[in-house]
Amino acid sequence: MSPATLFDLHGQTALVTGATQGLGWAITQALAAHGARVLVSDRDAGACARAATALQEQGHTAAALAADLADAAQVAQLCAQAGAVDVLVCNAGIQGPAGPLAAATDADWQQVLDINLRAAARLSSGLIPAMAARGRGSVVLMSSIAGLRGNGAIGLYGLSKAAIAQLARNLAVEWGPSGVRVNAVSPGLIRTPLAASLLADEDFMQRRLQTTPLRRVGEPDEIAGVVVMLASAAGGFITGQNLVVDGGTTISDGS
């Protein structure tokens, strides 16, 4: 393979969940820019249609496939509608309740785990077998640094994201012999609407940047670029990994 085509995704179809805003939209745009036909999935059908239209107006190939990932029947329908997918990016997720774990209700547990973990597992189970039959495919599961260390504020979210990283390892072992790669990506603090309240908190930001060697927050495109790498030939020998993209936050002693 030529070095010039390492990141080329022409001829491949990519399904991205949570695709219409924040990290999902950056990932969707990056995959399309590198040649993939993109299936835009989110809970809001109108937002999906608008995102797909925006991509088409930029000269990309895109289609909208709305689905509520908390509903197992809609996940199954999404898999059926998507058809043969070469790249699956499970980005959709929710934070869930803030506060101590003991305060989380059974309904909170069910909602967070259904959307953040079980939907990714269901999508993988529905789409990976066809990838394996073709002898190739890439799955990227969006985890978080909240799944790498203890967290007193969003512990349920952190538990679900730790499980996502383990799901990537398990699926990589199961499907590697058939040519399917599965990896997780763990972003740190990224400039997205979801992080707006943290970015506006001066005390928090001073503490966070002091413990981040690069002394800045990340940008959505910096996560999207990692996903493109994992989806493409450039990441062809990477599987079962949890790639941490956090500016060094989790390796720093704060100095």
CSV table of C-alpha atoms in Angstrom, one decimal, residues 25-192:
chain,number,residue,atom,x,y,z
A,25,TRP,CA,-20.2,15.4,14.1
A,26,ALA,CA,-16.5,16.0,13.9
A,27,ILE,CA,-15.9,12.2,13.5
A,28,THR,CA,-18.6,12.0,10.8
A,29,GLN,CA,-17.2,14.9,8.8
A,30,ALA,CA,-13.6,13.5,9.1
A,31,LEU,CA,-14.7,10.1,7.8
A,32,ALA,CA,-16.6,11.6,4.9
A,33,ALA,CA,-13.6,13.9,4.1
A,34,HIS,CA,-11.4,10.8,3.8
A,35,GLY,CA,-13.8,9.2,1.3
A,36,ALA,CA,-16.2,7.1,3.3
A,37,ARG,CA,-19.9,6.8,2.6
A,38,VAL,CA,-21.3,7.9,6.0
A,39,LEU,CA,-24.5,6.7,7.7
A,40,VAL,CA,-25.5,9.4,10.1
A,41,SER,CA,-27.3,8.1,13.1
A,42,ASP,CA,-28.8,9.9,16.1
A,43,ARG,CA,-32.0,9.9,18.1
A,44,ASP,CA,-33.4,13.0,16.4
A,45,ALA,CA,-34.5,12.2,12.9
A,46,GLY,CA,-34.6,15.9,11.8
A,47,ALA,CA,-31.0,16.4,13.0
A,48,CYS,CA,-29.9,13.3,11.2
A,49,ALA,CA,-31.5,14.5,7.9
A,50,ARG,CA,-29.9,17.9,8.3
A,51,ALA,CA,-26.5,16.5,8.9
A,52,ALA,CA,-26.7,14.1,6.0
A,53,THR,CA,-27.9,17.0,3.7
A,54,ALA,CA,-25.0,19.2,4.9
A,55,LEU,CA,-22.5,16.4,4.0
A,56,GLN,CA,-24.1,15.9,0.6
A,57,GLU,CA,-23.9,19.6,-0.1
A,58,GLN,CA,-20.2,19.3,0.5
A,59,GLY,CA,-19.9,16.6,-2.1
A,60,HIS,CA,-19.9,13.6,0.2
A,61,THR,CA,-22.0,10.5,0.2
A,62,ALA,CA,-24.3,10.3,3.2
A,63,ALA,CA,-27.6,9.0,4.5
A,64,ALA,CA,-29.6,9.5,7.6
A,65,LEU,CA,-30.6,6.6,9.9
A,66,ALA,CA,-32.3,7.8,13.0
A,67,ALA,CA,-32.5,5.4,16.0
A,68,ASP,CA,-33.0,5.6,19.8
A,69,LEU,CA,-30.3,3.3,21.1
A,70,ALA,CA,-32.0,2.8,24.4
A,71,ASP,CA,-34.6,0.7,22.4
A,72,ALA,CA,-33.2,-2.8,21.5
A,73,ALA,CA,-35.7,-3.1,18.7
A,74,GLN,CA,-34.6,0.2,17.1
A,75,VAL,CA,-30.9,-0.9,17.4
A,76,ALA,CA,-31.8,-4.1,15.5
A,77,GLN,CA,-33.6,-2.1,12.9
A,78,LEU,CA,-30.6,0.2,12.6
A,79,CYS,CA,-28.4,-2.8,11.9
A,80,ALA,CA,-30.8,-4.0,9.2
A,81,GLN,CA,-31.1,-0.6,7.5
A,82,ALA,CA,-27.3,0.0,7.6
A,83,GLY,CA,-26.6,-3.2,5.6
A,84,ALA,CA,-22.9,-3.9,4.9
A,85,VAL,CA,-20.8,-1.6,7.1
A,86,ASP,CA,-17.0,-1.5,7.0
A,87,VAL,CA,-16.6,1.0,9.9
A,88,LEU,CA,-18.7,1.2,13.0
A,89,VAL,CA,-18.2,4.1,15.4
A,90,CYS,CA,-20.2,3.8,18.6
A,91,ASN,CA,-20.1,7.4,19.8
A,92,ALA,CA,-23.6,7.9,21.3
A,93,GLY,CA,-23.7,8.2,25.0
A,94,ILE,CA,-25.1,10.0,28.0
A,95,GLN,CA,-23.5,11.3,31.2
A,96,GLY,CA,-26.3,10.1,33.5
A,97,PRO,CA,-26.8,11.4,37.0
A,98,ALA,CA,-24.1,13.4,38.9
A,99,GLY,CA,-23.4,12.6,42.5
A,100,PRO,CA,-22.5,9.5,44.5
A,101,LEU,CA,-23.2,6.1,43.1
A,102,ALA,CA,-25.5,5.3,46.0
A,103,ALA,CA,-27.8,8.1,44.8
A,104,ALA,CA,-28.2,6.5,41.4
A,105,THR,CA,-31.6,4.8,40.9
A,106,ASP,CA,-32.2,1.5,39.2
A,107,ALA,CA,-33.6,3.5,36.3
A,108,ASP,CA,-30.4,5.5,36.1
A,109,TRP,CA,-28.3,2.4,36.0
A,110,GLN,CA,-30.5,0.9,33.3
A,111,GLN,CA,-30.5,4.0,31.1
A,112,VAL,CA,-26.8,4.7,31.3
A,113,LEU,CA,-25.8,1.1,30.7
A,114,ASP,CA,-28.4,0.5,28.0
A,115,ILE,CA,-27.2,3.6,26.0
A,116,ASN,CA,-23.5,3.7,26.7
A,117,LEU,CA,-22.7,-0.1,26.8
A,118,ARG,CA,-25.5,-2.4,25.7
A,119,ALA,CA,-26.2,-0.4,22.5
A,120,ALA,CA,-22.6,-0.7,21.5
A,121,ALA,CA,-22.6,-4.4,22.2
A,122,ARG,CA,-25.8,-4.9,20.3
A,123,LEU,CA,-24.6,-2.9,17.3
A,124,SER,CA,-21.3,-4.8,17.3
A,125,SER,CA,-23.1,-8.1,17.5
A,126,GLY,CA,-25.4,-7.1,14.6
A,127,LEU,CA,-22.8,-5.7,12.3
A,128,ILE,CA,-19.5,-7.5,12.9
A,129,PRO,CA,-20.5,-10.9,11.5
A,130,ALA,CA,-20.9,-9.4,8.0
A,131,MET,CA,-17.5,-7.7,8.4
A,132,ALA,CA,-16.0,-11.0,9.4
A,133,ALA,CA,-17.6,-12.7,6.4
A,134,ARG,CA,-15.8,-10.2,4.2
A,135,GLY,CA,-12.5,-10.6,6.1
A,136,ARG,CA,-12.2,-7.0,7.2
A,137,GLY,CA,-13.7,-4.2,9.3
A,138,SER,CA,-13.0,-1.7,12.0
A,139,VAL,CA,-15.1,-0.9,15.1
A,140,VAL,CA,-14.3,2.1,17.3
A,141,LEU,CA,-16.0,2.4,20.7
A,142,MET,CA,-16.0,5.8,22.4
A,143,SER,CA,-14.8,5.4,26.0
A,144,SER,CA,-13.4,8.2,28.3
A,145,ILE,CA,-10.7,8.9,30.8
A,146,ALA,CA,-13.6,8.8,33.3
A,147,GLY,CA,-13.3,5.0,32.9
A,148,LEU,CA,-9.6,5.0,33.8
A,149,ARG,CA,-9.6,6.6,37.2
A,150,GLY,CA,-12.0,7.1,40.1
A,151,ASN,CA,-14.6,9.9,39.9
A,152,GLY,CA,-16.7,11.2,42.7
A,153,ALA,CA,-19.1,13.2,40.4
A,154,ILE,CA,-20.0,10.9,37.5
A,155,GLY,CA,-19.2,7.4,38.7
A,156,LEU,CA,-21.9,5.6,36.8
A,157,TYR,CA,-20.7,7.2,33.6
A,158,GLY,CA,-17.2,6.1,34.4
A,159,LEU,CA,-18.3,2.6,35.1
A,160,SER,CA,-20.0,2.4,31.7
A,161,LYS,CA,-16.9,3.8,29.9
A,162,ALA,CA,-14.6,1.4,31.7
A,163,ALA,CA,-16.8,-1.4,30.5
A,164,ILE,CA,-16.7,-0.1,26.9
A,165,ALA,CA,-12.9,-0.4,26.9
A,166,GLN,CA,-13.2,-4.0,28.1
A,167,LEU,CA,-15.8,-4.7,25.4
A,168,ALA,CA,-13.3,-3.5,22.8
A,169,ARG,CA,-10.7,-6.0,24.2
A,170,ASN,CA,-13.2,-8.9,24.3
A,171,LEU,CA,-14.5,-8.3,20.8
A,172,ALA,CA,-10.9,-7.8,19.4
A,173,VAL,CA,-10.0,-11.3,20.7
A,174,GLU,CA,-13.2,-12.8,19.4
A,175,TRP,CA,-13.1,-11.3,15.9
A,176,GLY,CA,-9.4,-10.7,15.2
A,177,PRO,CA,-9.0,-14.1,13.5
A,178,SER,CA,-11.7,-13.0,11.0
A,179,GLY,CA,-9.9,-9.7,10.2
A,180,VAL,CA,-12.0,-7.4,12.2
A,181,ARG,CA,-10.3,-4.8,14.5
A,182,VAL,CA,-12.0,-3.4,17.5
A,183,ASN,CA,-10.6,-0.5,19.6
A,184,ALA,CA,-11.7,2.1,22.1
A,185,VAL,CA,-10.8,5.8,22.3
A,186,SER,CA,-10.7,7.7,25.6
A,187,PRO,CA,-10.9,11.4,25.2
A,188,GLY,CA,-10.0,13.8,27.9
A,189,LEU,CA,-11.5,17.3,28.2
A,190,ILE,CA,-12.5,18.3,24.6
A,191,ARG,CA,-14.1,21.5,23.5
A,192,THR,CA,-17.7,20.3,22.8
